[in-house]
CSV table of C-alpha atoms in Angstrom, one decimal:
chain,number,residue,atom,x,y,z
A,1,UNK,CA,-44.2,77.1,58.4
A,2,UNK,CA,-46.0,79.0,56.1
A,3,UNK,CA,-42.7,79.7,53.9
A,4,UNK,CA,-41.8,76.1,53.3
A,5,UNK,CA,-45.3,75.0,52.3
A,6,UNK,CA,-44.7,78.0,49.8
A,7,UNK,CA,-41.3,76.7,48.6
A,8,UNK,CA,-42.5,73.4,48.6
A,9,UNK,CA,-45.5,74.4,46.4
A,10,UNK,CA,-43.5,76.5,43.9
A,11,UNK,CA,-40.8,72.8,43.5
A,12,UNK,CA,-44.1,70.6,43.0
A,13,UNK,CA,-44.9,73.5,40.2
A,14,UNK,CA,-42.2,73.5,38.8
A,15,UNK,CA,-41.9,70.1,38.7
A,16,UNK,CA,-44.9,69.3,37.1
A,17,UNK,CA,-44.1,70.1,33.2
A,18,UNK,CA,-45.3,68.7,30.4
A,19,UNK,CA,-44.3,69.0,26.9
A,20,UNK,CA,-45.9,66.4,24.6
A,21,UNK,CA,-42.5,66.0,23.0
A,22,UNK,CA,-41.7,62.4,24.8
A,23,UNK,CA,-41.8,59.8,27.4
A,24,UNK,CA,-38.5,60.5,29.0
A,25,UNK,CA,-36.9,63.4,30.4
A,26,UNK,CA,-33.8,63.1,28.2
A,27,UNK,CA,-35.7,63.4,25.0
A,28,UNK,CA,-37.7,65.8,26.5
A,29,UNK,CA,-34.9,68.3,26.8
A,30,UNK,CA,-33.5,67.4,23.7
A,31,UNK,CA,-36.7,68.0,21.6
A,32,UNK,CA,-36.9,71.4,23.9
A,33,UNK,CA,-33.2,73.1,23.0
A,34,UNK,CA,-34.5,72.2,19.1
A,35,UNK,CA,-37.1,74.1,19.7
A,36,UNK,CA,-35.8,77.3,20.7
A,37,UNK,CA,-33.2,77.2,18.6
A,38,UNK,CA,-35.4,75.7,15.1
A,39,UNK,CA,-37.1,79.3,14.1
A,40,UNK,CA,-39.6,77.0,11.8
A,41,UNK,CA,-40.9,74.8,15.0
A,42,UNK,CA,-43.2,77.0,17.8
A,43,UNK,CA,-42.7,76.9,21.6
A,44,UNK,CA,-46.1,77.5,23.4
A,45,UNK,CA,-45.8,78.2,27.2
A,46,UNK,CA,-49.3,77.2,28.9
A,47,UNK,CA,-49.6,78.6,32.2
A,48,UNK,CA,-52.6,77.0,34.2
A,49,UNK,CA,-54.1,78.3,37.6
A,50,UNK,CA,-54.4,75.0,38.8
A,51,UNK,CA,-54.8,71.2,38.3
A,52,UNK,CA,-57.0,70.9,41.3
A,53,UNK,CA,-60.1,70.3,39.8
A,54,UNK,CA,-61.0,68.0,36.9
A,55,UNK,CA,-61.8,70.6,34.2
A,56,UNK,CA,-58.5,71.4,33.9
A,57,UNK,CA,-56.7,68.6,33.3
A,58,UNK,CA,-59.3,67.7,30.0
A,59,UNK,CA,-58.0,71.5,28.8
A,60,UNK,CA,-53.9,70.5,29.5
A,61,UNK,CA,-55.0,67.4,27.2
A,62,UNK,CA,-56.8,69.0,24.7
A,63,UNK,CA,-54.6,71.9,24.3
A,64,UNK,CA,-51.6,70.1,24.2
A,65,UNK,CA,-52.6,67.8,21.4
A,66,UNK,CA,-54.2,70.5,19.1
A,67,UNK,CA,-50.5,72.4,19.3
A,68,UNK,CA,-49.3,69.1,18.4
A,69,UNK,CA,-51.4,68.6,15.6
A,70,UNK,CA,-50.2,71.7,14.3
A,71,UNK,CA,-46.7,71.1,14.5
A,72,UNK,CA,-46.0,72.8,17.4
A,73,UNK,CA,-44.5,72.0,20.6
A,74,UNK,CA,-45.7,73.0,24.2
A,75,UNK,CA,-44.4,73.2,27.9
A,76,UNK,CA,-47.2,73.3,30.6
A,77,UNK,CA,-46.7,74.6,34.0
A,78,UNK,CA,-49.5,75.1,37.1
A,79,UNK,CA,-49.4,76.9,39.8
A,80,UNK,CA,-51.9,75.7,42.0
A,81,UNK,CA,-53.4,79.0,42.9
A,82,UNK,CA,-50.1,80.7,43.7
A,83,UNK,CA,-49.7,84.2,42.2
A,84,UNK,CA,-45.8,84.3,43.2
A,85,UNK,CA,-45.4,80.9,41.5
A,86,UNK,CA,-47.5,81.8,38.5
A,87,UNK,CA,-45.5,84.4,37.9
A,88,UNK,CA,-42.0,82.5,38.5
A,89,UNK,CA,-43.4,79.7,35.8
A,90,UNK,CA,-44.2,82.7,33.4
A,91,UNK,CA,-40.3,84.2,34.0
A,92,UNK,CA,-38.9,80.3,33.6
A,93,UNK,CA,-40.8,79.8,30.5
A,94,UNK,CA,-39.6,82.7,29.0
A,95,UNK,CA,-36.0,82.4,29.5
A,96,UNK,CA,-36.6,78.7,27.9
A,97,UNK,CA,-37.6,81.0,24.7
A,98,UNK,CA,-41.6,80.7,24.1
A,99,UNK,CA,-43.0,82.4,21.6
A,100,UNK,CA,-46.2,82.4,23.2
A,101,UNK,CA,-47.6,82.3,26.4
A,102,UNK,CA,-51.0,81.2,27.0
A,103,UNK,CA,-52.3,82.6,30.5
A,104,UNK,CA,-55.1,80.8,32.7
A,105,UNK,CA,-54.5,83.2,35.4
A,106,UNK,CA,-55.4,82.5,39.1
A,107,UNK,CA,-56.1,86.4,40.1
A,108,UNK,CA,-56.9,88.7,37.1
A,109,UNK,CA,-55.7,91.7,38.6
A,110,UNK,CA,-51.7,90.5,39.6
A,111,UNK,CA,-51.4,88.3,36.5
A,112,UNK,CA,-51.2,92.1,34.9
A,113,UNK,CA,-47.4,91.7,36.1
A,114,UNK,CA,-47.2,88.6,33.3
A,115,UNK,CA,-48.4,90.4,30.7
A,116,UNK,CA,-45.5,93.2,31.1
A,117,UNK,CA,-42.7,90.4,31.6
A,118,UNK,CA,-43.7,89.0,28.2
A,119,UNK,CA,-44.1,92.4,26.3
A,120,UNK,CA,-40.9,93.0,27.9
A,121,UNK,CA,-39.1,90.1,26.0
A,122,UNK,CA,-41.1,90.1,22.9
A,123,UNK,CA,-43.2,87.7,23.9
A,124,UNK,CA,-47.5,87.9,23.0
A,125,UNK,CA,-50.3,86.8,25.5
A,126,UNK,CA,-53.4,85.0,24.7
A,127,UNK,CA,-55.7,85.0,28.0
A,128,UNK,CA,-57.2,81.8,27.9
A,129,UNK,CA,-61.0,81.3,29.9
A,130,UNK,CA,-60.5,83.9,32.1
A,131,UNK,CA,-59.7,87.5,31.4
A,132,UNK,CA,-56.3,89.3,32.9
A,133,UNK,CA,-57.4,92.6,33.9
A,134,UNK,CA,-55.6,96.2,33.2
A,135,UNK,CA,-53.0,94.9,30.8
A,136,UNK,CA,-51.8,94.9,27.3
A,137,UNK,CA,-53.6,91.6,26.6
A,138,UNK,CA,-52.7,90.9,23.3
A,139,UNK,CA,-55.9,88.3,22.2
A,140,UNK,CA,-58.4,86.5,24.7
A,141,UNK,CA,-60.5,83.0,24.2
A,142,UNK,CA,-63.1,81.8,26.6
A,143,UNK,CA,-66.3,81.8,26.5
A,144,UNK,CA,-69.4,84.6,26.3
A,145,UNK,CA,-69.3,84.3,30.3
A,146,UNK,CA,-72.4,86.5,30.5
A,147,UNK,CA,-74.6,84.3,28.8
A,148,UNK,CA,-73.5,81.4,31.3
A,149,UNK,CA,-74.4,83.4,33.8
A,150,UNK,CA,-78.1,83.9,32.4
A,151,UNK,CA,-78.8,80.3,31.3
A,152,UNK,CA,-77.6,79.5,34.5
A,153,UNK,CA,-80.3,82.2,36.1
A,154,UNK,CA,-82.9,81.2,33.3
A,155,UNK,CA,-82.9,77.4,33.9
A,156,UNK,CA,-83.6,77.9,38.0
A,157,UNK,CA,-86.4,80.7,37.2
A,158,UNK,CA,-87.7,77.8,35.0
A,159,UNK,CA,-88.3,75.5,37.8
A,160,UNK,CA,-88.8,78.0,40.6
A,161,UNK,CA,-89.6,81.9,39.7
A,162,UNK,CA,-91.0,83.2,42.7
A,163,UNK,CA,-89.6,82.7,46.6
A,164,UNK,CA,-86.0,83.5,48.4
A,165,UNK,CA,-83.0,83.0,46.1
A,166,UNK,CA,-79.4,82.9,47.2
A,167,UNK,CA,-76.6,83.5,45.0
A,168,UNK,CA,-72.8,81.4,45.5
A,169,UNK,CA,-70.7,83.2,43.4
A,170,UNK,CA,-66.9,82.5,42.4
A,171,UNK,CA,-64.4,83.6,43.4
A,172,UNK,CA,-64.3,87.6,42.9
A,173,UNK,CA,-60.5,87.8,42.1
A,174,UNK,CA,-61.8,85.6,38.8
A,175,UNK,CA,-63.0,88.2,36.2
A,176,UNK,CA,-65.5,85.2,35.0
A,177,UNK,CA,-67.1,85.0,38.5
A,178,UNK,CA,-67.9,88.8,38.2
A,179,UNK,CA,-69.5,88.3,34.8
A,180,UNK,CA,-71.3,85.2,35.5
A,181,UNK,CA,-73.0,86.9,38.1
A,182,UNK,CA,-73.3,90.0,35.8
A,183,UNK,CA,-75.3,87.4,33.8
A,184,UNK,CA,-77.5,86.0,36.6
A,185,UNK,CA,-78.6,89.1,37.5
A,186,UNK,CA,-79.9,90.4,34.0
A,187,UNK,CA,-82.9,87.4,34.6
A,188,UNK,CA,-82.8,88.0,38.2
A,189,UNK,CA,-82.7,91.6,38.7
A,190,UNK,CA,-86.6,92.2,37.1
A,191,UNK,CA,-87.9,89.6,39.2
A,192,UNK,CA,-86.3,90.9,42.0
A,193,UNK,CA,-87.7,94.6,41.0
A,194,UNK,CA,-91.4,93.7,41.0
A,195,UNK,CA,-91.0,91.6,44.4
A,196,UNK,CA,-91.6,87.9,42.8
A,197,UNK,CA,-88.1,87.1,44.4
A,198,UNK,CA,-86.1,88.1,47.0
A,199,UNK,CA,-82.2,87.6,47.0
A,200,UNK,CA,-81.4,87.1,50.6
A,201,UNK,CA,-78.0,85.6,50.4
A,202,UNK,CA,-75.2,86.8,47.4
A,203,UNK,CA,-71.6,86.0,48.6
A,204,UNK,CA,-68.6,84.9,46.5
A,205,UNK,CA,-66.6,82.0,47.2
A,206,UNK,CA,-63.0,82.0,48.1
A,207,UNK,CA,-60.6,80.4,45.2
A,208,UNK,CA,-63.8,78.6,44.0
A,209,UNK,CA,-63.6,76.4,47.1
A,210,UNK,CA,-66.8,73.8,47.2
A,211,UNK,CA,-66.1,73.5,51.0
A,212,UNK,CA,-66.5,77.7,51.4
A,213,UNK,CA,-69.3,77.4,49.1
A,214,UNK,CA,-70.9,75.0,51.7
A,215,UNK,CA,-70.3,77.2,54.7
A,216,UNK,CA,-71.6,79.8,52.7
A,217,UNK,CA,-74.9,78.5,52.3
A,218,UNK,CA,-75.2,76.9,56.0
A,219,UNK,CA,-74.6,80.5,56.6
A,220,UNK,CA,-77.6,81.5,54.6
A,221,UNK,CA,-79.8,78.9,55.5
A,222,UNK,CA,-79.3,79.5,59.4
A,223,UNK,CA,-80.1,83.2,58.2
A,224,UNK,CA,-83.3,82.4,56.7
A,225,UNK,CA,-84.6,79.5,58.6
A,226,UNK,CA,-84.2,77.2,56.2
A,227,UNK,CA,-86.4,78.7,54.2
A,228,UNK,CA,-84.6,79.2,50.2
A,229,UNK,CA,-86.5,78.5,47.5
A,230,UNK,CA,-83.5,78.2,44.9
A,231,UNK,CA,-79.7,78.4,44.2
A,232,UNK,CA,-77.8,79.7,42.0
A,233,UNK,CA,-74.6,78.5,42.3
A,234,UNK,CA,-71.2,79.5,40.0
A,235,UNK,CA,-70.0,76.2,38.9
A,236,UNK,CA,-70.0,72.8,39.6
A,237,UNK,CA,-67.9,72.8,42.7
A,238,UNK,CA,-69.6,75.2,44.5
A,239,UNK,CA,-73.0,73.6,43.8
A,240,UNK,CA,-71.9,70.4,45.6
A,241,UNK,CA,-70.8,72.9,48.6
A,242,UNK,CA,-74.2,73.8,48.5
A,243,UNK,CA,-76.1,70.4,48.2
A,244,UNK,CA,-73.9,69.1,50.6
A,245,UNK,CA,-75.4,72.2,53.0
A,246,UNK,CA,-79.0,71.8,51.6
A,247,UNK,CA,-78.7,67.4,52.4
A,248,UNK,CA,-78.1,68.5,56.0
A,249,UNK,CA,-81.2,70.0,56.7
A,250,UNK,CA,-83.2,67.9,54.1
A,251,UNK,CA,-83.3,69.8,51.1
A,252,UNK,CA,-81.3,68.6,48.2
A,253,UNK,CA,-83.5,67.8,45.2
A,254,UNK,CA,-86.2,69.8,46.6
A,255,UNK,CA,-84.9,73.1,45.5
A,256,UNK,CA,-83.4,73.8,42.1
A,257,UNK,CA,-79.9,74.6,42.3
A,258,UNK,CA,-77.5,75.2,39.2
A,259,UNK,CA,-74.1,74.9,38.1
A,260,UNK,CA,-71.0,74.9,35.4
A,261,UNK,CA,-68.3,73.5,33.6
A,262,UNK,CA,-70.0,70.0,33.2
A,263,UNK,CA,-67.5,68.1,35.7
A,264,UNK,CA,-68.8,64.7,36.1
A,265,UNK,CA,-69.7,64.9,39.3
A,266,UNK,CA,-71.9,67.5,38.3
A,267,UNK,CA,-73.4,66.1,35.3
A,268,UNK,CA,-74.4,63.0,38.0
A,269,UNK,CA,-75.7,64.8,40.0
A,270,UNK,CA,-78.1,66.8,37.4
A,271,UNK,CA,-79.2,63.0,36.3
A,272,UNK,CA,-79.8,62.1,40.1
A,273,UNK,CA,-81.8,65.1,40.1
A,274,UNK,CA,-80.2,67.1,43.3
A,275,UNK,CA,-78.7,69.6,40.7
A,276,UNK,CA,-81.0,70.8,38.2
A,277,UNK,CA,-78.7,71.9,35.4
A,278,UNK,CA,-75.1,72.8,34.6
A,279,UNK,CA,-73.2,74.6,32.3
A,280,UNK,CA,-71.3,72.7,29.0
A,281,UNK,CA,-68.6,74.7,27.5
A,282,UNK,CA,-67.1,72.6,24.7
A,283,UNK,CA,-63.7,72.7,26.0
A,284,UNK,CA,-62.9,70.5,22.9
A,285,UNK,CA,-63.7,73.8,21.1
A,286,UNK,CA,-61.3,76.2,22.9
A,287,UNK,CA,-58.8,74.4,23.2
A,288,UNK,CA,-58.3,74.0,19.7
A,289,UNK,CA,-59.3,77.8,18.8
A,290,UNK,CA,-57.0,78.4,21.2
A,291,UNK,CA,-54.3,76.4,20.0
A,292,UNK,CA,-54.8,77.6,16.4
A,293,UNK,CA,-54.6,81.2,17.5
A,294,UNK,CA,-51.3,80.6,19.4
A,295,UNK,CA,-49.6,78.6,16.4
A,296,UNK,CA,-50.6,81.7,14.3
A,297,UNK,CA,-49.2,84.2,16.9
A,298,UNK,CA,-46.1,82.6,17.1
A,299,UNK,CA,-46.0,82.2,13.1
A,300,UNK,CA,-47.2,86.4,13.1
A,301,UNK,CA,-49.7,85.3,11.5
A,302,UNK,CA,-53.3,87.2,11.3
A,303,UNK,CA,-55.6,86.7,13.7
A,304,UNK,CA,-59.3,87.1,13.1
A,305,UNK,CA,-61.4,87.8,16.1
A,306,UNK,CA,-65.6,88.6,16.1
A,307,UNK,CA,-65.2,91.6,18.4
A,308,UNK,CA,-63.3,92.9,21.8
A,309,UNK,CA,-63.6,92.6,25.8
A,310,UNK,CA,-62.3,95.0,27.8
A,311,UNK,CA,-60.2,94.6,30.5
A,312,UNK,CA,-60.2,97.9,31.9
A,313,UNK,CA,-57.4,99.1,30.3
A,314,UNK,CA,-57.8,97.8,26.4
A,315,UNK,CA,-60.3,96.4,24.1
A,316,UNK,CA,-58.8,93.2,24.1
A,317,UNK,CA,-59.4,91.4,20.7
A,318,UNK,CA,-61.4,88.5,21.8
A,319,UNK,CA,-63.0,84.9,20.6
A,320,UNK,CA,-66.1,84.2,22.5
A,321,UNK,CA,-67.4,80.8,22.0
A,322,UNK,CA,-71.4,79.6,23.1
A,323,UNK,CA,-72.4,78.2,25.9
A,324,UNK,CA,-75.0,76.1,26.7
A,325,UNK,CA,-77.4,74.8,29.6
A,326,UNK,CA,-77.6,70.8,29.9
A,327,UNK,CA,-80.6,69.4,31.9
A,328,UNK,CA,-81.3,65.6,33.0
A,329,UNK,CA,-83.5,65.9,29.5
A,330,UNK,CA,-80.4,66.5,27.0
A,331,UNK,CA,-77.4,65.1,29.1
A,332,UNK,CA,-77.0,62.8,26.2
A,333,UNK,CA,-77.4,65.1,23.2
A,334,UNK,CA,-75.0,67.5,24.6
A,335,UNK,CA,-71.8,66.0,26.8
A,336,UNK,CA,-72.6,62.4,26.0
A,337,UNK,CA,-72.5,63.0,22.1
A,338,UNK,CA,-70.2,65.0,21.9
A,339,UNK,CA,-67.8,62.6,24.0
A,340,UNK,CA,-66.7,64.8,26.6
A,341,UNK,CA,-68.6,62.5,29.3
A,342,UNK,CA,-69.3,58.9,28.8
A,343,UNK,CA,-72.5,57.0,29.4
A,344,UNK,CA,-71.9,54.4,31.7
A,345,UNK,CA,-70.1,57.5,33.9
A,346,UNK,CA,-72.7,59.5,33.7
A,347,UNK,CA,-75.7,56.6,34.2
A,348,UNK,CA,-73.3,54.9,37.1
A,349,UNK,CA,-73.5,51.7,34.5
């Protein structure tokens, strides 16, 4: 059974392709064999993790038009957290003659394999949000992931700075999970050290899962008696996995709780006041670094970086952009203004 949900997955993948070129799929692979064959147009491959949750789809938009913008062309492909169809969507899109792919992987470590099948046929690698790990990497663009991890940590000591924590990670095959809690724990770790907080629950969470996230923390609160003081959840999914635990026993709102990535369920609930902040990365922003670094790539054209990550097997040459915290106090200074959310969303109007 488990085979044909596999295959069934990989034909929805593969399905699901979008170019930007045109509304019909005769066009579409008209415009695509000029392409390959017009050395003064670019072909960007996109490769996304997943179109399961809403972030994602705002960075297939965004990304797609800034390439356009630019002249260029792209072909986007998800995998839906499969690594075996991640990897087939990388081999496809090279045979269809990218000159760039641009990698969200789903697990850092065995998206290593896509970096060598693109070296292999000439073809460069931006990592894109999330860092693939022990690879040639040619240039990465995310964010500074630790300092999300410490405005998320911050904002909760803010409201509550003494007590039992628990931490709700990521998921730990995601290199930004490991550095977001990297983060978390440079504001934590001191107040942990001189006994002002204990941290009786730290787990990760499964492919980001909100409903793991929520057995996670009925886990912890059965462990505790109830008794947590304050959250510190990874992103925005997993902190409704954990209000939804923390309603059940009468908790949500009463205990800080944080979050990231500014999904508008999220950014609701920060106004409702049962999440206390979240986490906006301009995705407007990377998308169109991103795109401008891949048009250049393609063009072998320089690339200027402000420093390097590494990835455990090079100093990748990296763009970090900044994040920053959004509270019910500048909801509409940060997301709203910037028009990544709209009011009447937000405000249920």
């Amino acid at each position: 059974m488990n085979n044909y949900k596999t295959i069934g997955c990989m034909i929805l993948a593969f399905l699901l392709v979008v170019t930007g070129c045109s509304n019909n799929a005769e066009n579409t692979a008209q415009v695509d064999d000029k392409l390959i064959s017009d050395p003064n147009k670019v072909f960007i491959g996109f490769l996304l993790d997943t179109l399961q949750e809403e972030r994602w789809y705002k960075d297939k938009e965004l990304f797609e038009g800034e390439v356009d913008k630019l002249g260029g062309r792209v072909k986007t492909l998800a995998a839906n957290g499969l690594d075996d169809v991640q990897f087939k969507q990388a081999e496809l899109l090279i045979e269809e003659g990218v000159d760039v792919l641009v990698v969200v992987p789903h697990d850092a470590e065995v998206s290593a394999a896509i970096v060598d099948l693109a070296h292999e046929a000439g073809v460069k690698v931006i990592s894109y949000d999330r860092l693939i790990k022990n690879a040639q990497v040619d240039y990465y663009v995310s964010f500074d992931n630790v300092k999300v991890g410490e405005l998320q940590a911050a904002e909760i000591v803010k409201n509550k700075s003494v007590g039992q924590f628990a931490y709700i990670g990521g998921a730990e095959s995601d290199n930004n999970a490991v550095l977001f809690r990297q983060g978390a724990m440079n504001v934590l770790q001191p107040l942990i050290d001189n006994g002002d907080i204990r941290l009786v629950f730290d787990q990760y969470t499964d492919g980001w899962d909100p409903a793991i996230a929520e057995q996670n923390m009925v886990q912890a609160l059965k462990a505790n008696g109830n008794q947590i003081d304050a959250v510190v959840a990874a992103n925005d999914g997993t902190a409704g996995g954990v209000i939804n635990a923390l309603s059940t026993v009468g908790l949500a709102g009463k205990i800080p709780v944080s979050g990231q990535d500014a999904e508008l369920a999220g950014v609701q609930r920060v106004v409702e006041g049962t999440q206390t902040m979240t986490i906006y990365k301009s995705i407007n922003q990377l998308a169109a670094q991103a795109a401008e670094m891949a048009v250049k790539v393609a063009k072998g054209e320089d690339i200027a970086t402000d420093g390097a990550v590494n990835n455990g097997e090079v100093d990748v040459p990296s763009i970090l952009l900044a994040p920053i915290a959004v509270t019910k106090d500048n909801v509409r200074e940060t997301v709203i203004k910037d028009g990544y959310l709209k009011e009447e969303e937000v405000y249920k109007k």
